Coordinates of C-alpha atoms in Angstrom, one line a residue:
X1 CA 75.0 116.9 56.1
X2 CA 72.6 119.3 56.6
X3 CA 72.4 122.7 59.1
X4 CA 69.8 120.9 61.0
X5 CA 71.7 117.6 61.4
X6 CA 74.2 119.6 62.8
X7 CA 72.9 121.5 65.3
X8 CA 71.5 118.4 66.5
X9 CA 74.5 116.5 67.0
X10 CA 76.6 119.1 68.0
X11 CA 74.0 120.0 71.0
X12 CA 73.4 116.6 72.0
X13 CA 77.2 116.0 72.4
X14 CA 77.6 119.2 74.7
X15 CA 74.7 117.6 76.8
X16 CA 77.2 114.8 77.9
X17 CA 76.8 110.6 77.5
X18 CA 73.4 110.4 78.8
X19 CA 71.5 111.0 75.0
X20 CA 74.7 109.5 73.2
X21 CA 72.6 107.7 70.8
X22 CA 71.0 110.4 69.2
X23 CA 73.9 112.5 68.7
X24 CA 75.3 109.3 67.2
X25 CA 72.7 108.7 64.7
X26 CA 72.7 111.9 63.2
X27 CA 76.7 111.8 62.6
X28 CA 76.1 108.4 61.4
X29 CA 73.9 109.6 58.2
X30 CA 75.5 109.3 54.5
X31 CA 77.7 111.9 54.0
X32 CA 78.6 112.8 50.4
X33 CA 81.1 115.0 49.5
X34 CA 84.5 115.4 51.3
X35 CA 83.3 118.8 52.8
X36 CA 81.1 116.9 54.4
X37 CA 82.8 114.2 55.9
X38 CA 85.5 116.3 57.2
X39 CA 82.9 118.4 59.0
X40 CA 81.4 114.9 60.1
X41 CA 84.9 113.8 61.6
X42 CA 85.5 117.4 63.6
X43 CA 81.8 116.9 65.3
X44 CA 82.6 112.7 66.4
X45 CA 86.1 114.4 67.6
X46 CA 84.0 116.9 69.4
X47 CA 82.0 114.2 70.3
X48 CA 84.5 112.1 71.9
X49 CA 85.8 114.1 74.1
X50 CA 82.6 115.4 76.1
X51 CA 82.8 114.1 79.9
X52 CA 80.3 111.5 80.3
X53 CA 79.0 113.2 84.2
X54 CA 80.6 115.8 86.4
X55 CA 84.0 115.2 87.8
X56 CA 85.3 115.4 91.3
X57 CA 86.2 118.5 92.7
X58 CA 89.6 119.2 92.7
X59 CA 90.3 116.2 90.1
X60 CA 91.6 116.5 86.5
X61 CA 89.8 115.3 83.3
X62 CA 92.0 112.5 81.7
X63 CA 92.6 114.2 78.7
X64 CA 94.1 116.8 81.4
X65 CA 95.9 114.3 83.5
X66 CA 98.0 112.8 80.4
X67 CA 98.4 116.6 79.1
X68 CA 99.8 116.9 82.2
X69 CA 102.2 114.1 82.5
X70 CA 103.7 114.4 78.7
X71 CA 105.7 117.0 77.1
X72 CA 103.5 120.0 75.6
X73 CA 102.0 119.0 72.2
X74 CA 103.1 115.4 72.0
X75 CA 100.4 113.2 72.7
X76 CA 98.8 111.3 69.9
X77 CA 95.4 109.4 70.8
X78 CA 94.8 105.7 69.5
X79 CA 91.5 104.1 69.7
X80 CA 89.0 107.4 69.9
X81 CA 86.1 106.0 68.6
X82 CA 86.3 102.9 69.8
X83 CA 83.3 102.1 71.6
X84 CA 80.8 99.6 73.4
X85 CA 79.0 96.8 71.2
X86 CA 76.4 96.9 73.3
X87 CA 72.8 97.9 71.5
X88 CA 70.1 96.9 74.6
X89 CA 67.3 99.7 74.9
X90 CA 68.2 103.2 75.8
X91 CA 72.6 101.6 76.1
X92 CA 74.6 104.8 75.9
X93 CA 77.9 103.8 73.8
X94 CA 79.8 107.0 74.0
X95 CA 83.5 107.3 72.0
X96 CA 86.3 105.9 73.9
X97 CA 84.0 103.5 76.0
X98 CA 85.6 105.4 79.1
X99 CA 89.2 105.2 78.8
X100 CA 91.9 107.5 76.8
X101 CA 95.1 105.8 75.4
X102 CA 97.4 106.7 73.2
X103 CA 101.8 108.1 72.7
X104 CA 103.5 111.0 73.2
X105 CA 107.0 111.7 75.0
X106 CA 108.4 112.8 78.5
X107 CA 111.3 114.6 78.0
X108 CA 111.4 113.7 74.7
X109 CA 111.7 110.0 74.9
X110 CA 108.9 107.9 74.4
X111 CA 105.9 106.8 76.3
X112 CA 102.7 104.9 75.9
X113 CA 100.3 106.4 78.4
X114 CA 96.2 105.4 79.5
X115 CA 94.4 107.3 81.5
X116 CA 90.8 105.9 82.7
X117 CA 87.9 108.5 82.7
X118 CA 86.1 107.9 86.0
X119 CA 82.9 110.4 83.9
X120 CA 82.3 107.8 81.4
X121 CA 80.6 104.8 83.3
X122 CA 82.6 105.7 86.6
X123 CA 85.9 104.2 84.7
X124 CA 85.0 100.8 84.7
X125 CA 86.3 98.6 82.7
X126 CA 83.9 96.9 80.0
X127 CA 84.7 94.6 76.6
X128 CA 85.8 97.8 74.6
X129 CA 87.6 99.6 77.1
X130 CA 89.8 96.8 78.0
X131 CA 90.5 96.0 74.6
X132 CA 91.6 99.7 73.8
X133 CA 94.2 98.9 76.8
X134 CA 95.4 95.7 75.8
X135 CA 96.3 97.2 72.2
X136 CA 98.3 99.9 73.7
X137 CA 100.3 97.7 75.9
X138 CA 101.0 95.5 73.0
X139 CA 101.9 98.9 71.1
X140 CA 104.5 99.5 74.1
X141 CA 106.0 96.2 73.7
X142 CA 106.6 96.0 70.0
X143 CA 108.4 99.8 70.4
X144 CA 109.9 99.0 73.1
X145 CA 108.8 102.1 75.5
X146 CA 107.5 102.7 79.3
X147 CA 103.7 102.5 79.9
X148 CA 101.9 104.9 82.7
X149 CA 98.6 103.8 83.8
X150 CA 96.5 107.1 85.0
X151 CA 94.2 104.9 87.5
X152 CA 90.7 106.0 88.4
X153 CA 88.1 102.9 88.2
X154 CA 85.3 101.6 90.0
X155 CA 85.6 98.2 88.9
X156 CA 84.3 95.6 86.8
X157 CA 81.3 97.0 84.5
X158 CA 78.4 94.9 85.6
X159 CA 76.5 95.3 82.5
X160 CA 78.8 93.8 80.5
X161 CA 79.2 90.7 82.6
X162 CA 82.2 88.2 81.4
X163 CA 83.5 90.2 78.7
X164 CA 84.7 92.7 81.5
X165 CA 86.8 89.9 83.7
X166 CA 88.3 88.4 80.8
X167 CA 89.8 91.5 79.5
X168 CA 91.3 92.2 83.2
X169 CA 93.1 88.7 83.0
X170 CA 94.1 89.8 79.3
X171 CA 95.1 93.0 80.8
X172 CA 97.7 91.1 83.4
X173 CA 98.7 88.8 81.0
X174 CA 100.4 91.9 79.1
X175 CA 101.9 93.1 82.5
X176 CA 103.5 89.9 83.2
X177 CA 104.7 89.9 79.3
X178 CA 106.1 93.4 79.7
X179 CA 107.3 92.8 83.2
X180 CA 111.0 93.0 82.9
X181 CA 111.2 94.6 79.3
X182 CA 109.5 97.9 79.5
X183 CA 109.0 99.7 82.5
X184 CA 105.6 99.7 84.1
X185 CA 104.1 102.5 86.6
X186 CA 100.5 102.7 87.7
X187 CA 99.2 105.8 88.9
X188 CA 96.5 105.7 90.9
X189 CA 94.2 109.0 91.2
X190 CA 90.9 107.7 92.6
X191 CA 89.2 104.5 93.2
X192 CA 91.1 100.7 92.0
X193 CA 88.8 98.1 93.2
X194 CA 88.4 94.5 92.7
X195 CA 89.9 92.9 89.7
X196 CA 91.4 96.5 88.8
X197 CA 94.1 96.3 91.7
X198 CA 95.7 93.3 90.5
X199 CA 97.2 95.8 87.1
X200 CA 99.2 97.7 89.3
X201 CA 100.0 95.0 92.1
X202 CA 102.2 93.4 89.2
X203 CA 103.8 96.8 87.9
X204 CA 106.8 97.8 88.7
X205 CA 105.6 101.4 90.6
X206 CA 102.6 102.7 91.6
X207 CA 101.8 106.0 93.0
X208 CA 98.7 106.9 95.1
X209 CA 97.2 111.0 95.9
X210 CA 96.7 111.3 99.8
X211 CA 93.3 111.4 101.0
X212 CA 91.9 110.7 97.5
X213 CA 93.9 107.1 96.1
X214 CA 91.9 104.0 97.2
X215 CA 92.8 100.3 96.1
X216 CA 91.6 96.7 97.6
X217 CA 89.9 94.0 96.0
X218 CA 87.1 94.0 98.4
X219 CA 85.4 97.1 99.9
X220 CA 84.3 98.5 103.5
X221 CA 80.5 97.9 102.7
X222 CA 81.6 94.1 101.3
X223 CA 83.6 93.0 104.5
X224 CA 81.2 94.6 106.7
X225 CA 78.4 92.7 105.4
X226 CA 79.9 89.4 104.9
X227 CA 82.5 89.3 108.5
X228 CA 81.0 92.1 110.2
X229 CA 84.0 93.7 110.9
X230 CA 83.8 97.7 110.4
X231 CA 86.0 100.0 108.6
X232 CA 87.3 102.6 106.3
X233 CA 88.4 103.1 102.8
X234 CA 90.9 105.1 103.7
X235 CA 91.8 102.8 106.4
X236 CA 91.4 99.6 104.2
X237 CA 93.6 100.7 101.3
X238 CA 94.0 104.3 101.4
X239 CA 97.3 106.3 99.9
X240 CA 98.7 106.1 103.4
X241 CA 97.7 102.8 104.3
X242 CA 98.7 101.4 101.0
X243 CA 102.1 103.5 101.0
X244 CA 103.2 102.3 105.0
X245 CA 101.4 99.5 106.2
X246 CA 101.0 96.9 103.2
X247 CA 103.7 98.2 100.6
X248 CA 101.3 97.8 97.6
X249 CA 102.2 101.2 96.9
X250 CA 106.1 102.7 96.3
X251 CA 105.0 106.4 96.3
X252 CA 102.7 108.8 98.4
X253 CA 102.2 112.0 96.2
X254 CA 100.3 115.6 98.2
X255 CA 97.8 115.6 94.9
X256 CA 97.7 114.8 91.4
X257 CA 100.3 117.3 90.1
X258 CA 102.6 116.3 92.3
X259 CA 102.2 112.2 91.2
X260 CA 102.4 113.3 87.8
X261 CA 105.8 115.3 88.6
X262 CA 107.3 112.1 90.5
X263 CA 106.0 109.8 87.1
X264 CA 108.4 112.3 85.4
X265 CA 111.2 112.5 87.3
X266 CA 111.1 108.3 88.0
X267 CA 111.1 108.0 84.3
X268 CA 114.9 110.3 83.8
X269 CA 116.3 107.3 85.8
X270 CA 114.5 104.5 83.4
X271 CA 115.6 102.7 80.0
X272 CA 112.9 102.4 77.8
X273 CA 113.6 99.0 77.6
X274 CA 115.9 96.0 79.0
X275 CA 118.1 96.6 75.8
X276 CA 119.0 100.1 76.5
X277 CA 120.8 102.0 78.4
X278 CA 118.9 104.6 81.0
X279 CA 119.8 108.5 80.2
X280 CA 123.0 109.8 81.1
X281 CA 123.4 113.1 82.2
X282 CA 126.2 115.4 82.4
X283 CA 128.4 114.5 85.7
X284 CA 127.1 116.7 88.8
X285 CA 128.8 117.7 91.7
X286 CA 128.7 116.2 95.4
X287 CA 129.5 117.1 99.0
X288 CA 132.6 117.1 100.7
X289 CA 133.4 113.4 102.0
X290 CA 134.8 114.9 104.5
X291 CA 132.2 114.8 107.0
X292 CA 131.9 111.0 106.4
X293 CA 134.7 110.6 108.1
X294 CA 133.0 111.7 111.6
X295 CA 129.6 110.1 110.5
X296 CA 129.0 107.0 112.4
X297 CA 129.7 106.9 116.3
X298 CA 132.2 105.6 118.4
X299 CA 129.3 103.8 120.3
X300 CA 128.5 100.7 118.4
X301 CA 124.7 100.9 119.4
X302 CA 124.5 104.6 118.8
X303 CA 122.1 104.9 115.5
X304 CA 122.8 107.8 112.8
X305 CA 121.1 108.8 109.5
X306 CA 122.3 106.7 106.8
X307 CA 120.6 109.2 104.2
X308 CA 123.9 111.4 105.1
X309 CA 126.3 108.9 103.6
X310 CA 124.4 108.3 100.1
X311 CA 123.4 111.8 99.9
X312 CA 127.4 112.2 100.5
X313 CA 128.0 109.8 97.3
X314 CA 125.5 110.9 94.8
X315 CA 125.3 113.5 92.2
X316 CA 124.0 116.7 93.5
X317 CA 122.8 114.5 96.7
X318 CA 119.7 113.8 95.1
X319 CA 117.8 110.6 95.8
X320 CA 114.3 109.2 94.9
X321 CA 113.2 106.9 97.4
X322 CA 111.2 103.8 96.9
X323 CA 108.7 102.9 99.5
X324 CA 110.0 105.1 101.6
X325 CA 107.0 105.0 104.4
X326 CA 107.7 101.6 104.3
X327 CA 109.5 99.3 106.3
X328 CA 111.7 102.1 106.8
X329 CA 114.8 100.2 108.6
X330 CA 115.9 99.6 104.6
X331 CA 116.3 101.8 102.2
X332 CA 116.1 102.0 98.5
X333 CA 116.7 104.1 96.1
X334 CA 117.5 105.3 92.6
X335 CA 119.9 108.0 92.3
X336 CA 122.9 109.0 89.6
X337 CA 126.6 108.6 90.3
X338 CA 128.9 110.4 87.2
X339 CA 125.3 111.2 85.6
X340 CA 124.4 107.6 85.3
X341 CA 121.6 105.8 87.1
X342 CA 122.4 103.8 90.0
X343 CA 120.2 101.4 92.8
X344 CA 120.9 102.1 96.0
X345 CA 120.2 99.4 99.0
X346 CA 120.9 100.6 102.2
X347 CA 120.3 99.3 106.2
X348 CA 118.8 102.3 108.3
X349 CA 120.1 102.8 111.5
X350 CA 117.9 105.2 112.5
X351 CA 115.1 102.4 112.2
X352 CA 115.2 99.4 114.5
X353 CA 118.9 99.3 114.0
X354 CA 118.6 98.3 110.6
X355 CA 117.7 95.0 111.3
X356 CA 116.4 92.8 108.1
X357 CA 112.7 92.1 109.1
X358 CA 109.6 90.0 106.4
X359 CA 109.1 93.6 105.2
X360 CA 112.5 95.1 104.6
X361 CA 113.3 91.7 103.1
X362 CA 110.3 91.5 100.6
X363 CA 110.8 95.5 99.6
X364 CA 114.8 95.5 99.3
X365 CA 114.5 92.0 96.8
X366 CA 111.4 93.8 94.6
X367 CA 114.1 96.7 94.0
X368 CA 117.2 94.8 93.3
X369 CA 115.3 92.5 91.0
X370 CA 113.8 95.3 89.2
X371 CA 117.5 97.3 89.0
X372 CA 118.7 93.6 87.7
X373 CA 116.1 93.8 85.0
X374 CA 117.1 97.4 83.7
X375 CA 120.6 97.1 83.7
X376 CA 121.2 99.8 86.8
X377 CA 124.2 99.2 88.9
X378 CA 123.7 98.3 92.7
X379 CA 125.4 100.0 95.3
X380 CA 124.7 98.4 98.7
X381 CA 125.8 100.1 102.1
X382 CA 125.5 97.5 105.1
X383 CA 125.2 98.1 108.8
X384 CA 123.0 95.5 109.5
X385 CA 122.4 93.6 113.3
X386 CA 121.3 90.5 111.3
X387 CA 118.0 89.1 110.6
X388 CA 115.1 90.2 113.1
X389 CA 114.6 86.7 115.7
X390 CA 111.2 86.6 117.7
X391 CA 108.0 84.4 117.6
X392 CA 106.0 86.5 115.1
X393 CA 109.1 86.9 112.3
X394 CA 109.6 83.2 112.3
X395 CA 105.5 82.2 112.2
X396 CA 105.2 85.3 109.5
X397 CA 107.9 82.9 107.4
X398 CA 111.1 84.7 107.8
X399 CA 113.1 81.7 106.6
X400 CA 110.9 81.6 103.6
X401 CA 110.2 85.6 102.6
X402 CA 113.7 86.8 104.2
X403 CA 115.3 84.1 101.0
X404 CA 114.0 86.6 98.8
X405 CA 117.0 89.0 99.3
X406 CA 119.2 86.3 99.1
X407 CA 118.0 85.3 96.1
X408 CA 117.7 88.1 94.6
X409 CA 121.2 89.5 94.9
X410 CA 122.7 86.2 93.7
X411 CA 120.7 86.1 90.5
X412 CA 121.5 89.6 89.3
X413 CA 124.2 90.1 87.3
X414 CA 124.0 94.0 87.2
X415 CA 127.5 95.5 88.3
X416 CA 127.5 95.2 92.1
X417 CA 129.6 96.6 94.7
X418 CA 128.9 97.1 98.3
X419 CA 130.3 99.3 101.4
X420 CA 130.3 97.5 104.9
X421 CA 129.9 101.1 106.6
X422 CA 129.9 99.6 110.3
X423 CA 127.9 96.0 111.3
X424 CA 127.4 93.0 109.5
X425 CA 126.4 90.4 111.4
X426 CA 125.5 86.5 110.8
X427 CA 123.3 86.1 107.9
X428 CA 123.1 89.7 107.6
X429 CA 126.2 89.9 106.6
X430 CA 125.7 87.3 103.8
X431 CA 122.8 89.0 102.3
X432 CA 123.5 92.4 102.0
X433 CA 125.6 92.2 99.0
X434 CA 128.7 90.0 99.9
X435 CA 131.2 88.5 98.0
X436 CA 129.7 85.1 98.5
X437 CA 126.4 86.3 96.6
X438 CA 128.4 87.6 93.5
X439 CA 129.4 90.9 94.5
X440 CA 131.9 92.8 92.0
X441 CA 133.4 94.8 94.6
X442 CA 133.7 95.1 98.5
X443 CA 134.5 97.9 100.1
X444 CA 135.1 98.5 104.3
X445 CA 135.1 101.5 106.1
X446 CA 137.6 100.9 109.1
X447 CA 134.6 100.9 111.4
X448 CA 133.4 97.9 109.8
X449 CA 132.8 94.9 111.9
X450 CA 132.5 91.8 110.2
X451 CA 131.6 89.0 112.4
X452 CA 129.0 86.4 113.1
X453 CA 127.4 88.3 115.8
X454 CA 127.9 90.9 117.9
X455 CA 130.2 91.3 120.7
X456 CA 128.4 91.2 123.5
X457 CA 126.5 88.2 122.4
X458 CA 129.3 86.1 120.8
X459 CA 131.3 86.5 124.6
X460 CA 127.8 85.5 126.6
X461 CA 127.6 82.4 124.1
X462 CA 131.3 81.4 123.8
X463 CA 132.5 82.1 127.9
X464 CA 128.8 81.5 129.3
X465 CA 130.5 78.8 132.2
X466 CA 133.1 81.5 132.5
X467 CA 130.6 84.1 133.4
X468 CA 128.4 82.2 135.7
X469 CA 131.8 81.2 138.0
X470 CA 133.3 84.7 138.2
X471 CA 133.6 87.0 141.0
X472 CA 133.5 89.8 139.2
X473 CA 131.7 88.6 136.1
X474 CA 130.8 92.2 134.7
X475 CA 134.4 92.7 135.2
X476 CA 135.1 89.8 133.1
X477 CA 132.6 90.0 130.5
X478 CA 134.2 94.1 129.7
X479 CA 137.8 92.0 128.9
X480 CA 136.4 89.4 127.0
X481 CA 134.1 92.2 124.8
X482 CA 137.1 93.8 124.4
X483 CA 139.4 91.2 123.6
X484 CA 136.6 90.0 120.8
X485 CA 136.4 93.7 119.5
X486 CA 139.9 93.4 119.1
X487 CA 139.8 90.1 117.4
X488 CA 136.9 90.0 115.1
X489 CA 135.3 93.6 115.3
X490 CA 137.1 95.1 112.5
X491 CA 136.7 94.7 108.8
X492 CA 140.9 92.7 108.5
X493 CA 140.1 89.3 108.9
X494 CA 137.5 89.4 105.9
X495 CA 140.2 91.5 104.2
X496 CA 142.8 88.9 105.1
X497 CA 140.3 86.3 103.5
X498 CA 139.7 88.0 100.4
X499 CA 136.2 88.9 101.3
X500 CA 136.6 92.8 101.3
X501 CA 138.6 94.1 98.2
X502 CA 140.1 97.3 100.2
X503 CA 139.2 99.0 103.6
X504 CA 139.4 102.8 102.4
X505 CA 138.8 106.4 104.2
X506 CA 135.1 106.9 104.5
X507 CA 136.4 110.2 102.8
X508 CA 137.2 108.3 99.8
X509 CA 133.8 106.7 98.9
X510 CA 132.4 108.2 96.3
X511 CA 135.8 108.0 94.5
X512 CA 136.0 104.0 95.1
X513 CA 132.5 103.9 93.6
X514 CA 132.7 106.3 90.5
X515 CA 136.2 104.5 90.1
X516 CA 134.9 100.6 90.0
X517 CA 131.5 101.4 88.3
X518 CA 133.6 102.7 85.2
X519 CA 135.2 99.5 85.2
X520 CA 132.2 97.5 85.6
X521 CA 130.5 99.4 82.8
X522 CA 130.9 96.5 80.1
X523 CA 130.1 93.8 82.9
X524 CA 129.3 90.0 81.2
X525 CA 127.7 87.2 83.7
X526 CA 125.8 85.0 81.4
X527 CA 123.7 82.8 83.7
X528 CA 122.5 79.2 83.1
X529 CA 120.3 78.4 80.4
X530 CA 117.2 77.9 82.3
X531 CA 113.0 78.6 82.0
X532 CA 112.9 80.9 85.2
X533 CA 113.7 80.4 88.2
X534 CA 111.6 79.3 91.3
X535 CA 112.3 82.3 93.8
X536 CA 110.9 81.3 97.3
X537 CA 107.4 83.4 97.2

């Protein structure tokens, strides 16, 4: 190639996407000798990695965001000069078609990784650009490694028409194909509209930046014009919104650092695939169970923090909470117990008692179903009123959506052990991890009460004639309490039954737990041979 044919490709590249074609033209002239053609090969790789328009302040390139997320030096592109068949008048086709994908490692393990480039046709998704993703989830699948999706589209690209839908329902079909074999997060760092949200609605995490993540499938402008209703992106499906009022989202990260950080740290707790085994570190130390022992009240109403007791239980107390803005009366969690990742499901007193409402329901069976999938233990910590009663629950389909718990816990076949910290009422009790739903191993604390309801309402149902003919019936109703506390507020009769394997020290916990998950370790519960099953959705 000639001096001339250079300068002109390498200047139109540095001018950006908008004279694309001429820059490709020139590269694209016969090239003789191998001089040559390696020289042609640096100037398309120079090429391909212009920004198509400005980007946003404050935002990372998504070359940048991926060299952010992977270990220094690892990442290897695929699909670089893949780019739009499109030949109208005046179509730009630019390298990469507006999306970057390709392998590296995070902490030295594997990773497939994609990151959309919101400069290059706003990041929307056209023939090309879908199929780059679509081959790098099937590369995921056949190795057997995690996939991150780096988020930032506007959509559909019009231009492109069908082509552009049909490689979004290819795109879910390899979710639901990977779903349950490698893990799947979605990061979202700008816009995910329309057919785009559905990718990360059916993977198994996704993160959102705060003031600067937005996902729904229809926006503000949209609804307002069609139902004249008024509103916000941010209030329609921004990182808050998304994060603690609908769930779509698990995690709410300050900026796009800090998301990147969490993908990291969530991935330490992860196989890379159903078949293996997630890292295994070396045994850390925790607090003093001491101060268990004084944890939850004498009152029985009296609420207390439940984070104290797992932080109590875990390695260095460290936890990494899953939807934790949302419906915050249950708790989840992945955490490390002897240096090997564990699920944690835990009722949070500090939150409407800990009651089990649609939400907490929905979010708790998401996590145990995923931990099921990965082969991580569940550890389950009830103090739970029952489920939540009122008009709105049972319209909402509590019978229905509050199933999902139950379901879930009774189809995994992950170790499972569970610690009845202080109430377990009525169907509350049944769901949160009991014998009756599989469970490996109950545990009590001698504040349990295991009943099938409360106290004060069991003694207004059972003595209600009683109560109506007394003199004194306050008087009465404080013996009969008492009496039933006696009787059924303590975690023997279950024990008696076989329901609870031993009622130990609150002290004691953590040992109980590192003690049964070693013996659970090589756990076998083959289930039926079966297509799926039909979970109540």
């Amino acid at each position: 190639m000639t001096a001339t044919a250079t300068a002109t490709a390498t200047a139109t590249a540095t001018a950006n996407g908008t004279a694309t074609t001429t820059a490709t033209s020139a590269a694209d002239r016969t090239t003789d000798g191998t001089a040559d053609r390696i020289a042609d090969l640096a100037r398309r790789q120079a090429q391909a990695v212009v920004p198509g328009t400005p980007r946003r302040a404050g935002a990372l390139g998504a070359r940048e965001r991926i060299e952010r997320l992977l270990d220094e030096g690892s990442f290897t592109e695929t699909g670089g000069f893949v780019r739009a068949r499109s030949t109208g008048d005046g179509a730009r086709r630019p390298y990469g078609d507006g999306v970057v994908t390709g392998y590296g490692t995070v902490d030295g393990r594997p990773v497939c990784v994609f990151a959309q480039d919101s400069t290059v046709f706003g990041g929307s998704m056209g023939e090309a650009f879908g199929e780059k993703t679509v081959a790098l989830m099937d590369l995921a699948l056949k190795t057997g490694c995690p996939v991150v999706g780096l988020n930032d589209s506007g959509g559909a690209r019009i231009q492109e028409g069908v082509s552009s839908l049909a490689l979004y329902a290819e795109l879910v079909r390899r979710n639901v194909r990977a779903s349950g074999v490698i893990p799947q997060i979605s990061v979202v760092l700008g816009p995910c509209a329309g057919g785009a949200a559905y990718s990360p609605a059916i993977t198994d995490f996704t993160m959102m930046v705060d003031g600067v993540s937005h996902m729904f499938v229809t926006g503000p402008d949209v609804i307002e014009a069609v139902t004249g209703e008024r509103t916000t992106a941010e209030e329609l499906g921004g990182a808050r919104a998304s994060n603690s009022v609908n769930g779509n989202a698990h995690f709410l990260a300050a900026d796009e650092e800090d998301a990147l950080d969490t993908v990291r740290d969530l991935l330490s707790y992860l196989p890379a695939n159903n078949l293996g085994r997630p890292p295994e570190y070396a045994p850390a130390p925790a607090a003093d169970g001491a101060r268990l022992d004084t944890l939850v009240p004498d009152r029985t109403g009296q609420a207390y923090d439940m984070r104290d007791l797992l932080h109590t239980v875990v390695d260095d107390g460290e936890l990494l909470q899953v939807q934790e803005l949302f419906a915050p009366n249950i708790i989840c969690a992945l955490a490390r117990v002897e240096g090997a990742t564990v699920g944690l499901v835990a009722n949070q007193p500090m939150h409407a008692a800990g009651v089990l409402d649609i939400d907490a329901s929905e979010k708790a069976a998401r996590f145990v179903r995923f931990c099921d999938a990965f082969g991580i233990p569940l550890l389950t910590f009830a103090d739970v009123p029952g489920y939540l009663s009122g008009v709105h629950q049972e319209q909402a389909g509590i019978i229905r959506r509050g199933a999902k718990l139950l379901y879930a816990y009774a189809e995994a076949t992950v170790p499972k052990i569970t610690v009845v910290v202080r109430k377990a009422y009525g169907g509350g009790y049944a769901v949160m991890g009991s014998k009756h739903l599989g469970a490996d191993l109950n545990l009590a604390w001698p504040t349990a009460r295991i009943a099938v309801m409360g106290a004060e309402g069991a003694v207004g149902v059972l003595h209600r004639r009683e109560l109506a003919a007394a003199d004194d019936p306050e008087a009465l109703r404080a013996r009969l309490v008492a009496a039933y506390e006696a009787t059924h507020g303590t975690p023997y009769p279950a024990a008696e039954r076989g329901y609870v394997d031993a009622v130990i020290a609150p002290r004691d916990t953590r040992a109980h737990l590192c003690r049964a998950l070693r013996a659970l370790r090589g756990k076998r519960a083959p289930m039926p041979e079966r297509r799926h099953g039909n979970i109540p959705l």
